[in-house]
Short mmCIF file of N, CA and C in Angstrom, two decimals:
data_model
loop_
_atom_site.label_atom_id
_atom_site.label_comp_id
_atom_site.label_asym_id
_atom_site.label_seq_id
_atom_site.Cartn_x
_atom_site.Cartn_y
_atom_site.Cartn_z
N MET A 1 51.14 92.81 120.86
CA MET A 1 50.78 91.60 120.58
C MET A 1 51.85 91.71 119.49
N SER A 2 52.68 90.30 119.34
CA SER A 2 53.66 90.04 118.45
C SER A 2 53.05 89.90 116.74
N ASP A 3 51.94 89.03 116.90
CA ASP A 3 51.35 88.80 115.61
C ASP A 3 49.97 88.84 115.74
N TRP A 4 49.22 90.04 115.20
CA TRP A 4 47.62 90.18 115.48
C TRP A 4 47.14 88.82 115.11
N ARG A 5 47.35 87.95 114.04
CA ARG A 5 46.55 86.67 113.51
C ARG A 5 46.63 85.92 114.71
N SER A 6 47.49 85.94 115.66
CA SER A 6 47.48 84.81 116.55
C SER A 6 46.01 84.94 117.55
N ASP A 7 45.82 85.98 117.78
CA ASP A 7 44.35 86.38 118.42
C ASP A 7 43.82 87.53 117.65
N ARG A 8 43.18 87.25 116.77
CA ARG A 8 42.47 88.23 116.06
C ARG A 8 41.44 89.20 117.01
N VAL A 9 40.69 88.57 117.70
CA VAL A 9 39.85 89.36 118.63
C VAL A 9 40.56 90.32 119.74
N ARG A 10 41.62 89.83 120.51
CA ARG A 10 42.26 91.02 121.18
C ARG A 10 43.17 91.91 120.48
N SER A 11 43.54 91.35 119.29
CA SER A 11 44.14 92.45 118.57
C SER A 11 43.54 93.61 118.04
N ALA A 12 42.23 93.28 117.67
CA ALA A 12 41.07 94.18 117.34
C ALA A 12 40.74 94.80 118.64
N LEU A 13 40.43 94.41 119.73
CA LEU A 13 40.45 95.23 120.84
C LEU A 13 41.59 96.10 121.40
N ALA A 14 42.65 95.64 121.13
CA ALA A 14 43.95 96.74 121.35
C ALA A 14 44.28 97.64 120.20
N GLY A 15 43.33 97.58 119.23
CA GLY A 15 43.60 98.55 117.88
C GLY A 15 44.91 98.18 117.19
N GLU A 16 45.01 96.70 117.29
CA GLU A 16 46.14 96.24 116.45
C GLU A 16 45.88 95.40 115.41
N ASN A 17 44.94 94.96 115.22
CA ASN A 17 44.12 94.10 113.73
C ASN A 17 44.33 95.29 112.61
N PRO A 18 44.92 95.03 111.74
CA PRO A 18 44.94 96.00 110.67
C PRO A 18 43.84 95.70 109.59
N THR A 19 42.78 94.79 109.79
CA THR A 19 42.11 94.29 108.94
C THR A 19 40.74 95.02 109.31
N VAL A 20 40.56 95.59 110.65
CA VAL A 20 39.40 96.10 111.29
C VAL A 20 38.87 97.35 110.12
N LEU A 21 37.74 97.26 109.72
CA LEU A 21 36.95 98.22 108.76
C LEU A 21 36.19 99.19 109.95
N SER A 22 35.65 98.63 110.88
CA SER A 22 34.70 99.30 111.82
C SER A 22 34.53 98.70 112.94
N GLU A 23 34.70 99.23 114.25
CA GLU A 23 34.12 98.77 115.42
C GLU A 23 32.65 98.90 115.54
N LEU A 24 31.86 97.93 115.59
CA LEU A 24 30.25 97.78 115.58
C LEU A 24 29.86 97.83 117.07
N ASP A 25 28.90 97.70 117.56
CA ASP A 25 28.38 97.47 118.86
C ASP A 25 28.84 96.28 119.53
N HIS A 26 28.56 94.97 118.70
CA HIS A 26 28.88 93.89 119.44
C HIS A 26 30.11 92.98 118.36
N SER A 27 30.42 93.78 117.57
CA SER A 27 31.73 93.11 116.80
C SER A 27 32.44 93.97 116.33
N PHE A 28 33.37 93.56 115.57
CA PHE A 28 34.24 94.11 114.62
C PHE A 28 34.00 93.70 113.20
N ALA A 29 33.74 94.93 112.49
CA ALA A 29 33.77 94.29 110.96
C ALA A 29 35.12 94.40 110.36
N VAL A 30 35.34 93.14 109.62
CA VAL A 30 36.95 93.26 109.13
C VAL A 30 36.95 92.93 107.71
N ILE A 31 37.65 93.23 107.04
CA ILE A 31 38.13 92.67 105.58
C ILE A 31 38.96 91.50 105.63
N GLY A 32 38.49 90.66 104.62
CA GLY A 32 39.12 89.27 104.90
C GLY A 32 40.63 89.33 104.36
N ASP A 33 41.48 88.47 104.89
CA ASP A 33 43.05 88.61 104.75
C ASP A 33 43.04 88.47 103.04
N VAL A 34 42.20 87.37 102.26
CA VAL A 34 42.27 86.77 101.16
C VAL A 34 40.93 87.94 100.30
N GLN A 35 40.98 87.97 99.09
CA GLN A 35 39.98 88.58 98.24
C GLN A 35 39.97 87.93 96.92
N TRP A 36 39.77 86.97 96.75
CA TRP A 36 39.34 86.13 95.50
C TRP A 36 37.95 86.58 95.11
N LEU A 37 37.17 86.95 96.14
CA LEU A 37 35.61 87.24 95.84
C LEU A 37 35.86 88.67 96.52
N PRO A 38 36.43 89.79 95.67
CA PRO A 38 36.62 91.18 96.29
C PRO A 38 35.36 91.62 97.18
N GLY A 39 35.67 92.00 98.39
CA GLY A 39 34.53 92.48 99.29
C GLY A 39 34.38 91.34 100.39
N TYR A 40 35.09 90.33 100.44
CA TYR A 40 34.88 89.55 101.45
C TYR A 40 35.14 89.98 102.99
N SER A 41 34.44 89.75 103.86
CA SER A 41 34.39 90.56 105.01
C SER A 41 33.99 89.66 106.32
N LEU A 42 34.44 89.60 107.22
CA LEU A 42 33.96 88.88 108.27
C LEU A 42 33.64 89.87 109.59
N ALA A 43 32.63 89.32 110.66
CA ALA A 43 32.24 90.10 111.59
C ALA A 43 33.07 89.17 112.90
N LEU A 44 33.95 89.84 113.73
CA LEU A 44 34.48 88.86 114.71
C LEU A 44 33.74 89.48 115.85
N THR A 45 33.38 88.35 116.89
CA THR A 45 33.01 88.73 118.27
C THR A 45 34.05 89.76 118.93
N LYS A 46 33.31 90.52 119.85
CA LYS A 46 34.18 91.45 120.48
C LYS A 46 34.37 90.94 122.10
N VAL A 47 34.31 89.63 122.15
CA VAL A 47 34.05 89.12 123.63
C VAL A 47 35.23 87.83 123.42
N PRO A 48 36.46 88.11 123.80
CA PRO A 48 37.44 86.86 123.78
C PRO A 48 37.04 85.68 124.61
N GLY A 49 37.50 84.55 123.68
CA GLY A 49 37.05 83.36 124.37
C GLY A 49 35.83 82.92 123.98
N VAL A 50 35.04 83.85 123.19
CA VAL A 50 33.92 82.98 122.85
C VAL A 50 33.92 82.31 121.44
N ASP A 51 33.62 81.18 121.62
CA ASP A 51 33.82 80.26 120.41
C ASP A 51 32.66 79.94 119.39
N ARG A 52 31.51 79.83 119.76
CA ARG A 52 30.36 79.48 119.33
C ARG A 52 29.15 80.59 119.53
N LEU A 53 28.42 80.90 118.53
CA LEU A 53 27.31 81.64 118.80
C LEU A 53 26.46 81.19 120.12
N THR A 54 26.47 80.02 120.42
CA THR A 54 25.60 79.91 121.65
C THR A 54 26.32 80.14 122.98
N ASP A 55 27.55 80.54 122.73
CA ASP A 55 28.20 80.82 124.15
C ASP A 55 27.84 82.16 124.48
N LEU A 56 27.00 82.82 123.85
CA LEU A 56 26.71 84.40 123.88
C LEU A 56 24.89 84.09 124.71
N SER A 57 24.73 85.01 125.37
CA SER A 57 23.15 84.82 125.71
C SER A 57 22.46 85.00 124.49
N ARG A 58 21.13 84.93 124.60
CA ARG A 58 20.29 84.87 123.72
C ARG A 58 20.29 86.69 123.31
N ALA A 59 19.98 87.13 124.16
CA ALA A 59 20.21 88.76 123.78
C ALA A 59 21.43 89.14 123.15
N GLU A 60 22.82 89.07 123.58
CA GLU A 60 24.19 89.09 122.84
C GLU A 60 23.84 88.39 121.43
N ARG A 61 23.53 87.60 121.27
CA ARG A 61 23.54 86.62 119.91
C ARG A 61 22.62 87.31 119.18
N VAL A 62 21.49 87.71 119.32
CA VAL A 62 20.58 88.78 118.60
C VAL A 62 21.48 89.93 117.94
N ARG A 63 22.35 90.49 119.26
CA ARG A 63 22.90 91.80 118.89
C ARG A 63 23.92 91.45 117.98
N TYR A 64 24.90 90.71 118.38
CA TYR A 64 25.76 90.21 117.31
C TYR A 64 25.32 89.87 115.78
N LEU A 65 24.33 88.97 115.84
CA LEU A 65 23.81 88.87 114.56
C LEU A 65 23.21 90.26 113.92
N ALA A 66 22.65 91.29 114.38
CA ALA A 66 22.46 92.50 113.82
C ALA A 66 23.54 92.95 113.42
N ASP A 67 24.74 92.70 113.94
CA ASP A 67 26.16 93.74 113.28
C ASP A 67 26.49 92.61 112.14
N VAL A 68 26.10 91.55 112.22
CA VAL A 68 26.35 90.93 110.97
C VAL A 68 25.22 91.00 109.92
N ASP A 69 24.26 91.27 110.08
CA ASP A 69 23.08 91.88 108.97
C ASP A 69 23.70 93.09 108.50
N LEU A 70 24.02 94.11 109.39
CA LEU A 70 24.55 95.46 109.01
C LEU A 70 25.96 95.27 108.05
N LEU A 71 26.86 94.46 108.42
CA LEU A 71 28.02 94.24 107.30
C LEU A 71 27.42 93.41 106.36
N ALA A 72 26.85 92.71 106.12
CA ALA A 72 26.29 92.06 105.06
C ALA A 72 25.62 92.86 104.12
N ALA A 73 24.96 93.63 104.53
CA ALA A 73 24.05 94.63 103.75
C ALA A 73 25.33 96.00 103.25
N ALA A 74 26.32 96.31 104.06
CA ALA A 74 27.16 96.97 103.64
C ALA A 74 28.08 96.46 102.32
N VAL A 75 28.45 95.20 102.54
CA VAL A 75 29.29 94.33 101.57
C VAL A 75 28.28 94.51 100.13
N GLU A 76 26.95 93.77 100.39
CA GLU A 76 26.11 93.96 99.13
C GLU A 76 26.28 95.54 98.54
N SER A 77 25.83 96.47 99.16
CA SER A 77 25.86 97.82 98.70
C SER A 77 27.24 97.98 97.84
N VAL A 78 28.20 98.06 98.49
CA VAL A 78 29.55 98.26 98.04
C VAL A 78 29.80 97.41 96.79
N CYS A 79 29.59 96.01 97.03
CA CYS A 79 30.32 95.44 95.94
C CYS A 79 29.35 95.40 94.70
N SER A 80 28.19 95.68 94.71
CA SER A 80 27.37 95.85 93.76
C SER A 80 27.46 97.08 92.86
N ARG A 81 27.92 98.23 93.67
CA ARG A 81 28.50 99.53 93.15
C ARG A 81 29.81 99.21 92.19
N HIS A 82 30.72 98.47 92.84
CA HIS A 82 32.04 97.96 92.36
C HIS A 82 31.75 97.02 91.11
N ASP A 83 31.24 96.30 91.15
CA ASP A 83 31.34 95.36 89.97
C ASP A 83 29.78 95.01 89.49
N GLU A 84 29.61 95.22 88.23
CA GLU A 84 28.07 95.02 87.87
C GLU A 84 27.65 93.54 87.72
N SER A 85 28.75 92.51 88.09
CA SER A 85 28.22 91.34 88.04
C SER A 85 28.00 90.61 89.49
N PHE A 86 28.14 91.53 90.38
CA PHE A 86 27.48 91.40 91.67
C PHE A 86 26.19 90.49 91.67
N ARG A 87 26.19 89.41 92.44
CA ARG A 87 24.95 88.81 92.35
C ARG A 87 24.37 88.72 93.81
N ARG A 88 24.77 88.48 95.00
CA ARG A 88 24.36 88.20 96.04
C ARG A 88 25.15 88.15 97.24
N VAL A 89 24.85 87.84 98.48
CA VAL A 89 25.86 87.90 99.66
C VAL A 89 25.50 86.53 100.22
N ASN A 90 26.37 85.68 100.69
CA ASN A 90 26.33 84.51 101.42
C ASN A 90 26.96 84.99 102.83
N VAL A 91 26.21 84.49 103.87
CA VAL A 91 26.52 84.67 105.30
C VAL A 91 26.59 83.37 105.71
N GLU A 92 27.86 83.19 106.39
CA GLU A 92 28.08 81.76 107.03
C GLU A 92 28.57 81.97 108.49
N ILE A 93 28.39 81.20 109.51
CA ILE A 93 28.97 80.96 110.81
C ILE A 93 29.52 79.41 111.03
N LEU A 94 30.76 79.27 110.68
CA LEU A 94 30.93 77.61 110.72
C LEU A 94 31.78 77.40 111.98
N GLY A 95 32.94 78.04 112.17
CA GLY A 95 33.90 77.61 113.40
C GLY A 95 34.70 76.43 113.32
N ASN A 96 35.07 75.76 112.25
CA ASN A 96 35.23 74.53 112.05
C ASN A 96 36.93 74.62 111.98
N THR A 97 37.51 75.65 111.96
CA THR A 97 39.05 76.01 111.85
C THR A 97 39.67 77.08 112.86
N ASP A 98 38.77 78.17 113.11
CA ASP A 98 39.06 79.02 114.06
C ASP A 98 38.17 79.35 115.20
N ALA A 99 38.89 79.08 116.45
CA ALA A 99 38.23 79.08 117.66
C ALA A 99 37.75 80.23 118.26
N PHE A 100 37.24 81.13 117.57
CA PHE A 100 36.58 82.13 117.83
C PHE A 100 35.25 82.37 117.08
N LEU A 101 34.27 83.15 117.48
CA LEU A 101 33.11 83.45 116.84
C LEU A 101 33.48 84.78 115.79
N HIS A 102 33.06 83.88 114.50
CA HIS A 102 33.30 84.87 113.69
C HIS A 102 32.15 84.61 112.45
N ALA A 103 31.46 85.36 111.46
CA ALA A 103 30.75 85.48 110.56
C ALA A 103 31.42 85.72 109.27
N HIS A 104 31.11 84.69 108.23
CA HIS A 104 31.84 85.09 106.99
C HIS A 104 30.77 85.82 106.36
N VAL A 105 31.06 86.91 105.53
CA VAL A 105 30.20 87.75 104.72
C VAL A 105 30.89 87.52 103.15
N TRP A 106 30.35 86.59 102.33
CA TRP A 106 30.88 86.20 100.93
C TRP A 106 29.94 86.88 100.00
N PRO A 107 30.76 87.93 99.30
CA PRO A 107 30.04 88.58 97.85
C PRO A 107 30.25 87.25 96.92
N ARG A 108 29.28 87.09 96.14
CA ARG A 108 29.24 86.46 94.87
C ARG A 108 28.86 87.11 93.69
N TYR A 109 29.62 86.47 92.42
CA TYR A 109 29.71 87.41 91.22
C TYR A 109 29.29 86.58 90.14
N GLY A 110 28.69 86.85 89.28
CA GLY A 110 28.56 86.35 87.78
C GLY A 110 29.84 85.91 87.08
N TRP A 111 31.10 86.39 87.03
CA TRP A 111 32.02 86.03 86.39
C TRP A 111 32.80 84.95 87.25
N GLU A 112 32.21 84.37 88.35
CA GLU A 112 32.96 83.21 89.12
C GLU A 112 32.75 81.96 88.10
N PRO A 113 33.57 81.18 88.05
CA PRO A 113 33.26 79.90 87.09
C PRO A 113 31.87 79.14 87.24
N PRO A 114 31.68 78.53 86.17
CA PRO A 114 30.19 77.92 86.12
C PRO A 114 29.88 77.01 87.22
N GLU A 115 31.22 76.18 87.54
CA GLU A 115 31.15 75.10 88.29
C GLU A 115 30.95 75.57 89.84
N ARG A 116 31.43 76.93 90.03
CA ARG A 116 31.45 77.28 91.55
C ARG A 116 30.19 78.50 91.94
N VAL A 117 29.70 78.99 90.64
CA VAL A 117 28.83 80.10 91.15
C VAL A 117 27.88 79.90 91.99
N THR A 118 27.19 78.55 91.86
CA THR A 118 26.08 78.29 92.81
C THR A 118 26.32 77.39 93.90
N LYS A 119 27.52 77.16 94.06
CA LYS A 119 28.00 76.29 95.18
C LYS A 119 28.80 76.96 96.45
N PRO A 120 28.86 76.29 97.59
CA PRO A 120 29.53 77.16 98.72
C PRO A 120 30.66 77.35 98.26
N VAL A 121 31.73 78.51 98.79
CA VAL A 121 32.80 78.94 98.20
C VAL A 121 34.18 78.10 98.81
N TRP A 122 33.44 77.09 99.84
CA TRP A 122 34.55 76.26 100.52
C TRP A 122 35.00 75.28 99.47
N LEU A 123 34.21 75.45 98.43
CA LEU A 123 34.38 74.34 97.14
C LEU A 123 35.50 74.81 96.18
N TYR A 124 35.95 75.75 96.48
CA TYR A 124 37.03 76.72 95.82
C TYR A 124 38.39 75.54 96.35
N SER A 125 39.36 75.87 95.47
CA SER A 125 40.80 75.10 95.99
C SER A 125 41.05 75.58 97.12
N PRO A 126 41.61 74.88 98.12
CA PRO A 126 42.30 75.63 99.24
C PRO A 126 43.53 76.55 98.78
N ASP A 127 44.08 76.63 97.81
CA ASP A 127 45.34 77.32 97.77
C ASP A 127 44.64 78.81 97.41
N ARG A 128 43.52 78.90 97.40
CA ARG A 128 43.08 80.27 97.39
C ARG A 128 43.46 81.21 98.68
N TRP A 129 43.47 80.49 99.80
CA TRP A 129 43.86 81.10 101.08
C TRP A 129 45.30 81.46 101.09
N THR A 130 45.98 80.65 100.23
CA THR A 130 47.54 81.07 100.43
C THR A 130 48.18 81.78 99.33
N ASP A 131 47.41 81.58 98.06
CA ASP A 131 47.85 82.30 96.97
C ASP A 131 48.07 83.51 97.00
N GLU A 132 49.36 84.31 96.94
CA GLU A 132 49.72 85.55 96.81
C GLU A 132 48.56 86.72 96.01
N ARG A 133 48.46 86.09 94.81
CA ARG A 133 47.56 86.77 94.05
C ARG A 133 46.02 87.39 94.86
N TYR A 134 45.79 86.46 95.67
CA TYR A 134 44.65 87.04 96.36
C TYR A 134 44.52 87.75 97.74
N ARG A 135 45.96 87.73 98.41
CA ARG A 135 46.14 88.53 99.48
C ARG A 135 45.67 89.99 99.58
N LEU A 136 45.11 90.13 100.70
CA LEU A 136 44.78 91.71 100.83
C LEU A 136 45.93 92.45 100.63
N SER A 137 45.84 93.57 99.89
CA SER A 137 47.00 94.52 99.44
C SER A 137 46.55 95.88 99.38
N PRO A 138 47.35 96.71 99.04
CA PRO A 138 46.99 98.28 98.78
C PRO A 138 46.16 98.34 97.50
N ALA A 139 46.31 96.99 96.65
CA ALA A 139 45.32 97.03 95.54
C ALA A 139 43.85 97.27 96.05
N HIS A 140 43.68 96.83 96.97
CA HIS A 140 42.02 97.00 97.73
C HIS A 140 41.96 98.15 98.51
N ASP A 141 42.46 98.96 98.48
CA ASP A 141 42.55 100.22 99.37
C ASP A 141 41.11 100.90 99.33
N ARG A 142 40.72 100.98 97.87
CA ARG A 142 39.74 101.84 97.60
C ARG A 142 38.52 100.99 97.94
N LEU A 143 38.41 99.51 97.91
CA LEU A 143 37.27 98.70 97.97
C LEU A 143 37.14 98.78 99.88
N ARG A 144 38.39 98.61 100.19
CA ARG A 144 38.46 98.75 101.76
C ARG A 144 37.75 100.14 102.43
N ALA A 145 38.25 101.20 101.88
CA ALA A 145 37.57 102.75 102.29
C ALA A 145 36.38 102.62 102.12
N ASP A 146 35.71 101.98 100.88
CA ASP A 146 34.17 102.01 100.45
C ASP A 146 33.46 101.39 101.54
N LEU A 147 33.95 100.26 101.86
CA LEU A 147 33.30 99.23 102.79
C LEU A 147 33.16 99.74 104.20
N ALA A 148 34.52 100.57 104.53
CA ALA A 148 34.24 101.08 106.02
C ALA A 148 33.24 102.26 106.28
N ALA A 149 33.24 103.08 104.82
CA ALA A 149 32.29 103.91 104.82
C ALA A 149 31.02 103.59 104.92
N GLU A 150 30.67 102.74 104.06
CA GLU A 150 29.03 102.19 104.39
C GLU A 150 28.60 101.63 105.31
N VAL A 151 29.94 100.71 106.03
CA VAL A 151 29.41 100.39 107.38
C VAL A 151 29.26 101.33 108.51
N ARG A 152 29.70 102.42 108.43
CA ARG A 152 29.60 103.62 109.14
C ARG A 152 28.35 104.14 108.90
N ARG A 153 28.24 104.42 107.53
CA ARG A 153 26.98 105.05 107.07
C ARG A 153 25.59 104.13 107.72
N LEU A 154 25.80 103.05 107.50
CA LEU A 154 24.86 102.01 107.68
C LEU A 154 24.49 102.06 109.37
N ARG A 155 25.60 102.12 110.01
CA ARG A 155 25.48 102.13 111.50
C ARG A 155 24.59 103.14 112.04
N GLY A 156 24.73 104.41 111.53
CA GLY A 156 23.82 105.68 111.67
C GLY A 156 22.34 105.51 111.41
N ALA A 157 22.54 104.93 110.47
CA ALA A 157 20.95 104.82 109.80
C ALA A 157 19.82 104.07 110.82
N VAL A 158 18.77 104.65 110.49
CA VAL A 158 17.64 104.56 111.81
C VAL A 158 17.42 102.92 111.65
N GLU A 159 17.12 102.41 110.39
CA GLU A 159 16.94 100.94 110.51
C GLU A 159 17.86 100.03 110.79
N PHE A 160 19.45 100.53 110.93
CA PHE A 160 19.97 99.53 111.55
C PHE A 160 20.34 99.88 113.33
N ARG A 161 19.79 100.90 113.62
CA ARG A 161 20.13 100.97 115.12
C ARG A 161 19.42 99.59 116.02
N ASP A 162 20.43 99.75 117.13
CA ASP A 162 20.19 98.55 117.97
C ASP A 162 19.35 99.19 119.14
N ASN A 163 18.10 98.63 119.12
CA ASN A 163 17.18 98.98 120.08
C ASN A 163 17.23 97.98 121.05
N LEU A 164 17.49 96.92 121.29
CA LEU A 164 17.37 95.95 122.02
C LEU A 164 17.90 96.47 123.42
#
């Protein structure tokens, strides 16, 4: 695949998506391309061509959402250890731009600007997506490694096992 960004799901399935933290049962846990909120991660569907949550059967939706829950718990655990001003995690499935099922897992922090801290992340300036200061880089290697390790740890934990 020439550019893994052109098809994030197929590139993850092919082992060519460098943002993959871990393959889960029904999704891929990936770290976001941008890190203006450190720890931003996503759960990508493992089913090429799936655009909406409702494209999956009810049982598949429940399993996918269990993976989203696991990733959110990992982000919360890691981000709270990395930054004492960690506040919470926001989880969103929007699908307004990218035509593949994915869930955003946004860590939120007390150091965010007061006019943003209680609002959706989408109210941040759109240049956050393109500003090189926020690009995923080697500066995020420790965070990335900790997220991957926590996802693996939780995946093995009894309370996150998929019994469906």
